[in-house]
Amino acid sequence: MDTILVLDFGGQYSQLIARRIREQNVYAVIESFRHISVDEIIGRGYRGIIMTGGPNSVNDPESPHYDPGLLDAGIPVLGICYGAQLMAQMAGGKVAAAGAEGEYGRTQLTVTENSIFKGVPEASICWMSHRDRIVEIPERFSVKAYTPQCACAAMSDESRKLYAVQFHPEVTHTRYGTQMLSNFLDICGCDRQWKMSRFVQETAERLASELKGKRVLMALSGGVDSSVTAALLAKAIGNNLTCVFVDHGLLRKGEAKAVEDVFRSRLGDSLVCVDASKRFLGELAGVTDPETKRKIIGEQFIRVFEETANSLGGFDLLAQGTIYPDVIESGKGDSAVIKSHHNVGGIPTDMKFSGIVEPLRDLFKDEVRRVGLELGLPDHIVKRQPFPGPGLAVRITGEVTEEKLGVLREADAIFREEIDTADMSERPDQYFAVLTDTSAVGVKGDSRLYGSVIALRSVTTEDFMTADWTRIPFEVLERASVRITNTIPSVARVVYDITSKPPATVEWE
Ligand code: XMP
């Protein structure tokens, strides 16, 4: 089977690169640069190498470096972002900090003719996320693309089949990124025979054999990821699975009842619902730091699951609907911690389960949805917009209180209803309200109001690793704003968040 090696330098998008390759029916594996030598790479017969991005600067001696022999191994190599800068340095070129300004998000790209840009128009949009840049082109390379702020956005040495791109072809917002990766697979001479549809069958069989005779407690939130994980585990281990739904008091309006209603009919007695709202709110009292909030919530979830497991006669393993962005954004290997997803970075080290089962850990949201449909879950579960495990706690900046939760629940319900009923050509993938800890002056009924600021957030994305803010029609925003300020006495202002990811994240905390 023709295989591409994704040589990981700690990038946020390493798995995304592998997945883009899988989408083109070519198998891809990820290896940290620390764990594989050039000789091993040659020995394993990879058809091509992709050097990933990473959070470091190649000029920092402590940052990841690699044997320059890779460039003369006779295997095509594509360097992306940090990987491009490293390739430049390995080949004898120079990289320097770009000064105070980095280049983040949507950028105009101009390309010249090159085998990696076959079928790509001269001008298009690419997605950038970098501070350093290539300032001296190595010998045998020539510049193949530029942006307004980056004189070398791509370079190549065709004779050795070496390609470097400063931008991210793997993210969907790079308009012709898939075409560029496909061109690279052609340059590598790959057969396109690998199929993702085998995932469900093979994973269910593996789980059935590895979990034989074990009792598994599944943390079910009712969201897409945990629902699909539960369905996969139910297929694999049947009665040995118990699903526990915890109401942590940080759910959206009407959500606790809605989740129980949907899953009670599917799971019967193997669904256990626990109301732990007092406990979570008590632990969060006085806490304002976002990471501390996330850690507290992660720990309390585990404690509630442990106690529930005890009361139900003991379980061997805890199952979670962790997916790849949760893992990577909580910091894995050499990548930077963006935020501690409650189900990864928030897990206490002294957990009483003997292990964790996370069968969707390598998949992205849209891949998880496809798995869910394969397993026969209905559209209204599989296509739900995501809701983070820490719930409204990461949508209230500052301390979380019952009163603030009440305000946010109302504002959020109004905004979601307006979007759900709006006639919009572009459907957002996630949309919600945030209660900021800023106050602003307003006037209501001839009186001065010094009240809260609600921020509305709506994003369009395929995989939640990168996202663009949705161009919501002004009338829809206006209706939401009028209803929120009219219905909730303490809200003085409504603002709309127009930041893409990167540089922002989807959630505010
Ligand atoms: P960010 O804010 O990291 O969000 O850009 C990307 C996607 O992940 C969701 N999210 C979480 N989901 N536990 C979860 O289960 C978490 O701690 C968490 N934090 C963010 C977020 O809603 C978005 O869909």
Short mmCIF file of C-alpha atoms and ligand atoms in Angstrom, two decimals:
data_model
loop_
_atom_site.label_atom_id
_atom_site.label_comp_id
_atom_site.label_asym_id
_atom_site.label_seq_id
_atom_site.Cartn_x
_atom_site.Cartn_y
_atom_site.Cartn_z
CA MET A 1 0.00 0.00 0.00
CA ASP A 2 1.46 3.37 -1.01
CA THR A 3 2.00 5.40 2.17
CA ILE A 4 2.82 9.03 2.91
CA LEU A 5 4.75 9.83 6.09
CA VAL A 6 3.61 12.94 7.94
CA LEU A 7 6.76 13.90 9.84
CA ASP A 8 5.41 15.73 12.87
CA PHE A 9 7.20 18.77 14.28
CA GLY A 10 4.43 19.56 16.77
CA GLY A 11 1.99 21.30 14.44
CA GLN A 12 -1.65 21.94 15.28
CA TYR A 13 -2.64 20.49 11.92
CA SER A 14 -0.53 17.31 11.65
CA GLN A 15 -3.51 14.96 11.91
CA LEU A 16 -5.43 17.19 9.54
CA ILE A 17 -2.71 16.69 6.93
CA ALA A 18 -2.93 12.90 7.39
CA ARG A 19 -6.67 13.06 7.06
CA ARG A 20 -6.52 15.18 3.87
CA ILE A 21 -4.29 12.50 2.40
CA ARG A 22 -6.70 9.72 3.54
CA GLU A 23 -9.52 11.66 1.88
CA GLN A 24 -7.67 11.17 -1.38
CA ASN A 25 -7.59 7.41 -0.72
CA VAL A 26 -3.90 7.28 0.09
CA TYR A 27 -2.86 5.87 3.46
CA ALA A 28 -0.93 8.29 5.72
CA VAL A 29 0.87 7.72 9.00
CA ILE A 30 2.16 10.29 11.49
CA GLU A 31 5.51 9.91 13.24
CA SER A 32 7.19 12.41 15.51
CA PHE A 33 10.51 13.63 14.07
CA ARG A 34 12.04 12.36 17.33
CA HIS A 35 11.15 8.73 16.64
CA ILE A 36 12.32 8.08 13.10
CA SER A 37 15.68 8.45 11.33
CA VAL A 38 16.34 9.07 7.64
CA ASP A 39 17.55 5.45 7.27
CA GLU A 40 14.28 4.17 8.75
CA ILE A 41 12.31 6.44 6.44
CA ILE A 42 14.15 5.04 3.44
CA GLY A 43 13.84 1.47 4.76
CA ARG A 44 10.06 1.69 5.15
CA GLY A 45 9.57 2.69 1.53
CA TYR A 46 7.36 5.76 2.03
CA ARG A 47 6.30 7.31 -1.27
CA GLY A 48 6.53 10.85 0.06
CA ILE A 49 7.18 12.89 3.21
CA ILE A 50 5.26 15.88 4.53
CA MET A 51 7.09 17.95 7.13
CA THR A 52 4.46 19.60 9.34
CA GLY A 53 4.15 22.97 10.99
CA GLY A 54 5.11 23.56 14.61
CA PRO A 55 4.96 26.29 17.24
CA ASN A 56 8.72 26.98 17.39
CA SER A 57 11.29 29.08 15.54
CA VAL A 58 13.91 27.14 13.55
CA ASN A 59 16.49 29.67 14.82
CA ASP A 60 15.97 28.51 18.40
CA PRO A 61 18.59 25.76 19.00
CA GLU A 62 16.13 23.97 21.31
CA SER A 63 13.46 23.71 18.61
CA PRO A 64 12.94 20.56 16.49
CA HIS A 65 15.57 20.03 13.77
CA TYR A 66 16.13 17.16 11.37
CA ASP A 67 18.89 15.41 9.46
CA PRO A 68 19.42 17.35 6.17
CA GLY A 69 20.14 13.95 4.56
CA LEU A 70 16.35 13.65 4.20
CA LEU A 71 16.47 16.09 1.30
CA ASP A 72 18.84 13.82 -0.64
CA ALA A 73 17.05 10.54 0.10
CA GLY A 74 15.39 10.48 -3.33
CA ILE A 75 11.90 10.77 -1.79
CA PRO A 76 9.63 13.75 -2.60
CA VAL A 77 9.27 16.07 0.42
CA LEU A 78 6.68 18.79 1.06
CA GLY A 79 7.40 21.19 3.93
CA ILE A 80 4.47 23.13 5.39
CA CYS A 81 4.86 26.31 7.52
CA TYR A 82 7.52 25.40 10.13
CA GLY A 83 8.29 22.42 7.86
CA ALA A 84 8.93 24.86 4.99
CA GLN A 85 11.21 27.02 7.13
CA LEU A 86 13.06 23.94 8.36
CA MET A 87 13.50 22.72 4.79
CA ALA A 88 14.97 26.12 3.88
CA GLN A 89 17.39 25.93 6.80
CA MET A 90 18.30 22.26 6.12
CA ALA A 91 19.08 23.18 2.50
CA GLY A 92 21.35 26.10 3.48
CA GLY A 93 18.89 29.02 3.32
CA LYS A 94 17.95 31.47 6.09
CA VAL A 95 14.85 32.09 8.18
CA ALA A 96 14.23 35.23 10.25
CA ALA A 97 11.56 36.68 12.48
CA ALA A 98 9.12 38.80 10.50
CA GLY A 99 9.25 41.65 13.02
CA ALA A 100 6.33 42.63 15.19
CA GLU A 101 3.75 41.58 12.62
CA GLY A 102 2.94 37.97 11.89
CA GLU A 103 0.62 36.80 9.13
CA TYR A 104 -2.53 35.06 10.36
CA GLY A 105 -5.66 33.86 8.62
CA ARG A 106 -6.96 34.71 5.12
CA THR A 107 -4.22 35.95 2.75
CA GLN A 108 -4.05 36.66 -0.97
CA LEU A 109 -1.65 34.22 -2.64
CA THR A 110 0.00 34.63 -6.04
CA VAL A 111 1.62 31.53 -7.55
CA THR A 112 3.85 30.93 -10.55
CA GLU A 113 3.94 27.78 -12.61
CA ASN A 114 5.12 24.78 -10.67
CA SER A 115 4.19 21.08 -10.50
CA ILE A 116 2.70 21.51 -7.01
CA PHE A 117 0.48 24.34 -8.30
CA LYS A 118 -0.88 22.48 -11.35
CA GLY A 119 -4.51 23.59 -11.84
CA VAL A 120 -4.18 26.38 -9.26
CA PRO A 121 -5.06 29.87 -10.55
CA GLU A 122 -2.41 32.58 -10.36
CA ALA A 123 -4.37 34.43 -7.63
CA SER A 124 -6.26 32.69 -4.83
CA ILE A 125 -6.84 32.72 -1.07
CA CYS A 126 -4.57 30.83 1.30
CA TRP A 127 -4.53 30.51 5.10
CA MET A 128 -1.43 31.66 6.96
CA SER A 129 -0.32 31.32 10.57
CA HIS A 130 3.31 32.29 11.04
CA ARG A 131 5.69 34.76 12.60
CA ASP A 132 9.06 33.70 11.05
CA ARG A 133 9.65 33.67 7.30
CA ILE A 134 12.19 32.41 4.76
CA VAL A 135 14.51 35.34 3.94
CA GLU A 136 17.30 33.63 1.98
CA ILE A 137 16.39 31.01 -0.61
CA PRO A 138 18.68 27.96 -0.52
CA GLU A 139 20.77 27.00 -3.54
CA ARG A 140 18.94 24.95 -6.19
CA PHE A 141 15.55 26.31 -4.96
CA SER A 142 13.47 29.05 -6.56
CA VAL A 143 10.54 31.08 -5.26
CA LYS A 144 7.15 29.90 -6.58
CA ALA A 145 4.61 32.02 -4.72
CA TYR A 146 4.27 35.21 -2.69
CA THR A 147 1.73 37.09 -0.57
CA PRO A 148 1.59 40.82 0.24
CA GLN A 149 3.63 40.23 3.39
CA CYS A 150 5.70 37.21 2.45
CA ALA A 151 8.10 37.31 -0.48
CA CYS A 152 8.61 33.55 -0.36
CA ALA A 153 5.25 31.88 0.28
CA ALA A 154 6.43 28.81 -1.65
CA MET A 155 9.70 27.53 -3.10
CA SER A 156 10.82 24.33 -4.78
CA ASP A 157 13.74 22.36 -6.11
CA GLU A 158 12.07 20.37 -8.89
CA SER A 159 15.19 18.28 -9.57
CA ARG A 160 15.01 16.71 -6.09
CA LYS A 161 11.17 16.97 -5.86
CA LEU A 162 11.40 19.22 -2.80
CA TYR A 163 8.55 21.66 -2.13
CA ALA A 164 7.97 24.17 0.64
CA VAL A 165 4.83 26.21 1.31
CA GLN A 166 4.60 28.82 4.06
CA PHE A 167 0.78 28.63 4.13
CA HIS A 168 -1.44 25.69 5.13
CA PRO A 169 -2.76 23.69 2.15
CA GLU A 170 -4.44 21.22 4.54
CA VAL A 171 -7.01 23.70 5.90
CA THR A 172 -10.20 24.11 3.90
CA HIS A 173 -9.86 27.87 3.81
CA THR A 174 -6.85 27.55 1.51
CA ARG A 175 -9.04 27.47 -1.57
CA TYR A 176 -6.83 25.22 -3.71
CA GLY A 177 -5.10 23.36 -0.85
CA THR A 178 -6.63 19.99 -1.72
CA GLN A 179 -5.50 20.43 -5.31
CA MET A 180 -1.94 21.17 -4.13
CA LEU A 181 -1.87 18.07 -1.88
CA SER A 182 -3.31 16.00 -4.72
CA ASN A 183 -0.55 17.31 -6.99
CA PHE A 184 2.00 16.25 -4.38
CA LEU A 185 0.50 12.73 -4.30
CA ASP A 186 0.85 12.63 -8.11
CA ILE A 187 4.46 13.79 -7.83
CA CYS A 188 5.00 10.91 -5.35
CA GLY A 189 3.36 8.50 -7.82
CA CYS A 190 0.80 7.22 -5.26
CA ASP A 191 -1.95 4.70 -6.06
CA ARG A 192 -5.24 5.87 -4.56
CA GLN A 193 -6.74 2.71 -3.06
CA TRP A 194 -7.24 3.27 0.70
CA LYS A 195 -10.86 3.54 1.98
CA MET A 196 -12.13 5.13 5.22
CA SER A 197 -15.27 2.97 5.25
CA ARG A 198 -13.30 0.14 6.87
CA PHE A 199 -12.93 2.19 10.03
CA VAL A 200 -16.28 1.30 11.63
CA GLN A 201 -16.04 -2.45 11.11
CA GLU A 202 -12.39 -2.75 12.08
CA THR A 203 -12.76 -0.54 15.17
CA ALA A 204 -15.85 -2.42 16.41
CA GLU A 205 -14.04 -5.74 16.01
CA ARG A 206 -10.94 -4.45 17.78
CA LEU A 207 -13.01 -3.03 20.67
CA ALA A 208 -14.97 -6.30 21.01
CA SER A 209 -11.78 -8.28 21.39
CA GLU A 210 -9.84 -5.79 23.59
CA LEU A 211 -12.80 -5.12 25.93
CA LYS A 212 -14.01 -8.71 26.25
CA GLY A 213 -15.48 -9.30 29.75
CA LYS A 214 -14.86 -5.67 30.86
CA ARG A 215 -17.57 -3.32 32.18
CA VAL A 216 -17.37 0.10 30.55
CA LEU A 217 -18.93 3.32 31.84
CA MET A 218 -19.54 5.79 29.01
CA ALA A 219 -19.55 9.53 29.67
CA LEU A 220 -22.51 10.59 27.53
CA SER A 221 -23.17 14.30 26.98
CA GLY A 222 -25.70 13.86 24.19
CA GLY A 223 -23.36 15.67 21.78
CA VAL A 224 -22.25 14.17 18.49
CA ASP A 225 -18.93 12.75 19.69
CA SER A 226 -20.15 10.94 22.78
CA SER A 227 -23.33 9.72 21.05
CA VAL A 228 -21.32 8.19 18.20
CA THR A 229 -18.81 6.68 20.65
CA ALA A 230 -21.70 5.14 22.62
CA ALA A 231 -23.22 3.66 19.44
CA LEU A 232 -19.86 2.21 18.41
CA LEU A 233 -19.30 0.69 21.86
CA ALA A 234 -22.86 -0.65 22.01
CA LYS A 235 -22.15 -2.43 18.70
CA ALA A 236 -18.89 -3.81 20.09
CA ILE A 237 -19.74 -4.79 23.69
CA GLY A 238 -23.55 -4.63 24.06
CA ASN A 239 -24.70 -5.09 27.68
CA ASN A 240 -21.30 -4.41 29.21
CA LEU A 241 -21.83 -0.72 28.42
CA THR A 242 -23.58 1.75 30.79
CA CYS A 243 -23.99 5.38 29.70
CA VAL A 244 -23.95 8.13 32.34
CA PHE A 245 -25.28 11.62 31.58
CA VAL A 246 -24.18 14.30 34.06
CA ASP A 247 -26.10 17.58 34.33
CA HIS A 248 -23.34 19.92 35.54
CA GLY A 249 -25.64 22.93 35.64
CA LEU A 250 -23.77 24.48 32.69
CA LEU A 251 -26.11 23.25 29.97
CA ARG A 252 -28.17 25.31 27.54
CA LYS A 253 -31.84 26.12 28.01
CA GLY A 254 -33.93 22.92 28.15
CA GLU A 255 -30.96 20.72 27.28
CA ALA A 256 -30.87 18.30 30.23
CA LYS A 257 -34.42 17.15 29.64
CA ALA A 258 -33.99 16.97 25.85
CA VAL A 259 -30.91 14.72 26.14
CA GLU A 260 -32.60 12.41 28.64
CA ASP A 261 -35.70 12.14 26.44
CA VAL A 262 -33.70 11.22 23.31
CA PHE A 263 -31.45 8.65 24.95
CA ARG A 264 -33.90 7.06 27.40
CA SER A 265 -35.87 5.71 24.48
CA ARG A 266 -32.71 4.29 22.86
CA LEU A 267 -30.82 3.04 25.91
CA GLY A 268 -33.51 2.23 28.50
CA ASP A 269 -32.02 1.23 31.86
CA SER A 270 -28.45 1.37 30.63
CA LEU A 271 -28.76 5.18 30.74
CA VAL A 272 -28.10 6.74 34.16
CA CYS A 273 -28.74 10.50 34.68
CA VAL A 274 -27.03 12.38 37.51
CA ASP A 275 -27.85 15.93 38.62
CA ALA A 276 -24.52 17.35 39.84
CA SER A 277 -25.22 21.02 39.17
CA LYS A 278 -24.82 22.20 42.79
CA ARG A 279 -21.49 20.48 43.09
CA PHE A 280 -20.01 21.95 39.86
CA LEU A 281 -21.23 25.47 40.60
CA GLY A 282 -19.86 25.20 44.15
CA GLU A 283 -16.41 24.18 42.85
CA LEU A 284 -16.44 27.02 40.29
CA ALA A 285 -17.40 29.73 42.79
CA GLY A 286 -14.92 32.60 42.69
CA VAL A 287 -12.88 31.08 39.81
CA THR A 288 -12.16 33.42 36.88
CA ASP A 289 -9.16 31.90 35.06
CA PRO A 290 -10.32 29.95 31.97
CA GLU A 291 -7.79 27.12 32.28
CA THR A 292 -8.58 26.69 35.99
CA LYS A 293 -12.28 26.48 35.17
CA ARG A 294 -11.60 23.81 32.56
CA LYS A 295 -9.42 21.79 34.94
CA ILE A 296 -12.01 21.95 37.74
CA ILE A 297 -14.76 20.80 35.40
CA GLY A 298 -12.59 17.99 33.98
CA GLU A 299 -11.80 16.77 37.49
CA GLN A 300 -15.39 17.01 38.77
CA PHE A 301 -16.65 15.01 35.78
CA ILE A 302 -14.25 12.20 36.64
CA ARG A 303 -15.20 12.30 40.35
CA VAL A 304 -18.90 12.08 39.51
CA PHE A 305 -18.24 9.17 37.14
CA GLU A 306 -16.14 7.39 39.81
CA GLU A 307 -18.87 7.80 42.42
CA THR A 308 -21.55 6.69 39.99
CA ALA A 309 -19.43 3.68 38.99
CA ASN A 310 -19.11 2.71 42.68
CA SER A 311 -22.82 3.05 43.29
CA LEU A 312 -23.51 0.80 40.29
CA GLY A 313 -21.21 -2.01 41.44
CA GLY A 314 -17.89 -1.02 39.83
CA PHE A 315 -16.57 -0.60 36.29
CA ASP A 316 -13.23 -1.36 34.69
CA LEU A 317 -12.97 1.41 32.14
CA LEU A 318 -14.25 4.89 31.36
CA ALA A 319 -15.21 5.65 27.75
CA GLN A 320 -15.21 9.17 26.34
CA GLY A 321 -16.10 10.77 23.03
CA THR A 322 -12.70 12.45 22.70
CA ILE A 323 -11.89 13.45 19.12
CA TYR A 324 -8.70 14.66 17.52
CA PRO A 325 -9.05 18.45 17.95
CA ASP A 326 -9.60 17.89 21.72
CA VAL A 327 -6.33 15.99 21.90
CA ILE A 328 -4.22 18.32 19.81
CA GLU A 329 -5.52 21.55 21.35
CA SER A 330 -4.82 20.25 24.84
CA GLY A 331 -1.14 19.94 23.88
CA LYS A 332 0.30 16.66 22.70
CA GLY A 333 3.98 15.95 22.16
CA ASP A 334 5.56 19.07 20.72
CA SER A 335 2.45 21.10 19.98
CA ALA A 336 1.44 24.09 22.09
CA VAL A 337 -1.47 23.94 24.56
CA ILE A 338 -4.26 26.12 23.17
CA LYS A 339 -6.76 25.14 25.85
CA SER A 340 -7.29 22.11 28.05
CA HIS A 341 -10.26 20.29 26.64
CA HIS A 342 -12.12 19.01 29.67
CA ASN A 343 -11.87 15.40 28.56
CA VAL A 344 -8.10 15.48 27.90
CA GLY A 345 -6.06 18.12 29.75
CA GLY A 346 -8.62 18.28 32.57
CA ILE A 347 -8.40 14.61 33.60
CA PRO A 348 -6.92 14.14 37.10
CA THR A 349 -3.86 11.86 37.33
CA ASP A 350 -5.30 9.81 40.24
CA MET A 351 -8.38 8.67 38.35
CA LYS A 352 -9.84 5.44 39.76
CA PHE A 353 -10.75 3.75 36.46
CA SER A 354 -8.05 1.40 35.22
CA GLY A 355 -8.08 3.01 31.78
CA ILE A 356 -9.86 5.21 29.26
CA VAL A 357 -11.44 4.07 26.00
CA GLU A 358 -11.50 6.70 23.24
CA PRO A 359 -12.15 5.03 19.89
CA LEU A 360 -12.66 8.31 17.99
CA ARG A 361 -9.44 9.92 19.20
CA ASP A 362 -7.88 10.13 15.73
CA LEU A 363 -10.93 11.47 13.91
CA PHE A 364 -12.26 14.91 13.09
CA LYS A 365 -15.82 16.07 13.68
CA ASP A 366 -17.03 15.51 10.14
CA GLU A 367 -15.41 12.05 10.07
CA VAL A 368 -17.20 11.30 13.38
CA ARG A 369 -20.48 12.34 11.78
CA ARG A 370 -19.87 9.92 8.93
CA VAL A 371 -19.16 7.13 11.43
CA GLY A 372 -22.44 8.00 13.21
CA LEU A 373 -24.43 7.75 9.99
CA GLU A 374 -22.75 4.40 9.19
CA LEU A 375 -23.91 3.21 12.63
CA GLY A 376 -27.50 4.23 11.88
CA LEU A 377 -27.81 7.23 14.23
CA PRO A 378 -30.49 9.73 13.17
CA ASP A 379 -29.61 13.06 11.52
CA HIS A 380 -30.80 15.17 14.46
CA ILE A 381 -28.11 13.60 16.67
CA VAL A 382 -25.34 13.25 14.10
CA LYS A 383 -25.75 16.77 12.68
CA ARG A 384 -26.13 18.62 16.01
CA GLN A 385 -23.87 21.61 16.39
CA PRO A 386 -21.08 20.88 18.88
CA PHE A 387 -21.39 22.00 22.48
CA PRO A 388 -18.23 21.94 24.62
CA GLY A 389 -18.08 19.63 27.64
CA PRO A 390 -17.39 22.55 30.05
CA GLY A 391 -20.60 24.05 28.71
CA LEU A 392 -21.60 27.62 29.42
CA ALA A 393 -18.69 27.98 31.86
CA VAL A 394 -16.38 28.71 28.90
CA ARG A 395 -18.93 31.14 27.45
CA ILE A 396 -19.08 33.30 30.58
CA THR A 397 -15.88 35.28 30.91
CA GLY A 398 -15.06 35.75 34.59
CA GLU A 399 -16.82 34.01 37.47
CA VAL A 400 -19.71 31.65 36.73
CA THR A 401 -22.84 32.32 38.81
CA GLU A 402 -26.46 31.09 38.67
CA GLU A 403 -27.56 34.59 37.75
CA LYS A 404 -25.12 34.90 34.83
CA LEU A 405 -26.06 31.42 33.64
CA GLY A 406 -29.70 32.52 33.55
CA VAL A 407 -28.86 35.58 31.43
CA LEU A 408 -26.67 33.63 29.03
CA ARG A 409 -29.21 30.80 28.61
CA GLU A 410 -31.87 33.27 27.52
CA ALA A 411 -29.60 35.20 25.13
CA ASP A 412 -28.22 32.00 23.64
CA ALA A 413 -31.67 30.48 23.10
CA ILE A 414 -32.83 33.63 21.31
CA PHE A 415 -29.80 33.78 19.03
CA ARG A 416 -30.00 30.08 18.15
CA GLU A 417 -33.70 30.36 17.42
CA GLU A 418 -33.12 33.34 15.12
CA ILE A 419 -30.43 31.47 13.19
CA ASP A 420 -32.46 28.25 13.03
CA THR A 421 -35.44 30.03 11.53
CA ALA A 422 -33.52 32.45 9.29
CA ASP A 423 -33.40 32.07 5.55
CA MET A 424 -29.63 32.09 5.01
CA SER A 425 -27.62 30.86 2.05
CA GLU A 426 -24.62 29.97 4.24
CA ARG A 427 -25.59 27.75 7.23
CA PRO A 428 -23.21 28.24 10.16
CA ASP A 429 -21.69 25.15 11.76
CA GLN A 430 -21.73 26.48 15.33
CA TYR A 431 -23.47 29.54 16.79
CA PHE A 432 -23.99 30.71 20.32
CA ALA A 433 -23.93 33.62 22.72
CA VAL A 434 -21.20 34.59 25.17
CA LEU A 435 -21.65 36.65 28.33
CA THR A 436 -18.63 38.91 28.64
CA ASP A 437 -17.39 40.38 31.92
CA THR A 438 -17.44 43.86 30.42
CA SER A 439 -20.18 46.30 31.38
CA ALA A 440 -21.40 49.09 29.15
CA VAL A 441 -23.69 52.06 29.46
CA GLY A 442 -27.12 51.89 27.90
CA VAL A 443 -30.48 53.58 28.17
CA LYS A 444 -33.71 51.67 28.66
CA GLY A 445 -37.05 53.34 29.31
CA ASP A 446 -35.43 56.74 29.79
CA SER A 447 -33.17 55.39 32.54
CA ARG A 448 -29.47 54.84 32.49
CA LEU A 449 -28.39 51.20 32.50
CA TYR A 450 -24.87 50.04 33.27
CA GLY A 451 -25.33 46.47 32.09
CA SER A 452 -23.79 43.39 30.51
CA VAL A 453 -22.38 42.94 27.02
CA ILE A 454 -23.48 39.83 25.15
CA ALA A 455 -21.27 38.70 22.27
CA LEU A 456 -22.74 36.59 19.50
CA ARG A 457 -20.44 34.08 17.81
CA SER A 458 -21.16 32.10 14.67
CA VAL A 459 -18.61 30.16 12.64
CA THR A 460 -18.41 28.26 9.42
CA THR A 461 -15.98 25.38 9.41
CA GLU A 462 -15.55 21.83 8.24
CA ASP A 463 -13.42 20.41 11.00
CA PHE A 464 -13.31 23.05 13.77
CA MET A 465 -9.51 23.24 13.50
CA THR A 466 -9.85 26.42 11.48
CA ALA A 467 -13.02 28.45 11.21
CA ASP A 468 -14.30 31.61 9.59
CA TRP A 469 -16.91 33.92 11.10
CA THR A 470 -20.27 33.63 9.37
CA ARG A 471 -21.50 36.52 7.23
CA ILE A 472 -24.91 36.58 8.94
CA PRO A 473 -27.45 38.90 7.27
CA PHE A 474 -27.79 42.18 9.22
CA GLU A 475 -31.56 41.64 9.62
CA VAL A 476 -30.93 38.38 11.50
CA LEU A 477 -28.36 40.03 13.76
CA GLU A 478 -30.72 42.92 14.30
CA ARG A 479 -33.64 40.67 15.30
CA ALA A 480 -31.42 38.77 17.73
CA SER A 481 -30.07 42.01 19.23
CA VAL A 482 -33.52 43.59 19.65
CA ARG A 483 -34.98 40.47 21.23
CA ILE A 484 -32.04 39.98 23.60
CA THR A 485 -32.00 43.59 24.82
CA ASN A 486 -35.81 43.73 25.09
CA THR A 487 -36.17 40.42 26.94
CA ILE A 488 -33.21 40.49 29.32
CA PRO A 489 -33.29 43.58 31.56
CA SER A 490 -29.61 43.46 32.54
CA VAL A 491 -28.19 43.39 28.97
CA ALA A 492 -27.06 46.79 27.72
CA ARG A 493 -25.37 45.81 24.47
CA VAL A 494 -25.04 43.02 21.90
CA VAL A 495 -21.91 42.71 19.73
CA TYR A 496 -20.96 40.28 16.95
CA ASP A 497 -17.57 38.51 16.95
CA ILE A 498 -15.83 38.82 13.55
CA THR A 499 -12.62 36.90 14.30
CA SER A 500 -11.56 33.79 12.40
CA LYS A 501 -9.73 30.81 13.93
CA PRO A 502 -6.78 31.33 13.93
CA PRO A 503 -6.05 33.77 15.46
CA ALA A 504 -9.09 33.30 17.74
CA THR A 505 -10.54 29.97 18.86
CA VAL A 506 -14.21 29.10 18.44
CA GLU A 507 -15.00 29.34 22.14
CA TRP A 508 -14.04 32.46 24.07
CA GLU A 509 -12.25 30.56 26.83
P1 XMP B 1 -12.03 25.85 20.10
O1 XMP B 1 -12.61 26.84 21.06
O2 XMP B 1 -10.97 25.00 20.71
O3 XMP B 1 -13.23 24.87 19.75
O4 XMP B 1 -11.61 26.48 18.80
C1 XMP B 1 -13.19 23.90 18.74
C2 XMP B 1 -14.41 23.03 18.94
O5 XMP B 1 -14.28 22.27 20.15
C3 XMP B 1 -15.32 22.59 21.06
N1 XMP B 1 -14.68 22.63 22.39
C4 XMP B 1 -14.76 21.63 23.28
N2 XMP B 1 -15.41 20.46 23.24
N3 XMP B 1 -14.64 19.95 25.42
C5 XMP B 1 -15.38 19.63 24.31
O6 XMP B 1 -16.02 18.58 24.32
C6 XMP B 1 -13.94 21.10 25.54
O7 XMP B 1 -13.30 21.35 26.55
C7 XMP B 1 -14.03 21.99 24.41
N4 XMP B 1 -13.49 23.23 24.16
C8 XMP B 1 -13.90 23.59 22.92
C9 XMP B 1 -15.86 23.94 20.61
O8 XMP B 1 -17.21 24.11 21.01
C10 XMP B 1 -15.69 23.83 19.10
O9 XMP B 1 -16.73 23.09 18.52
#
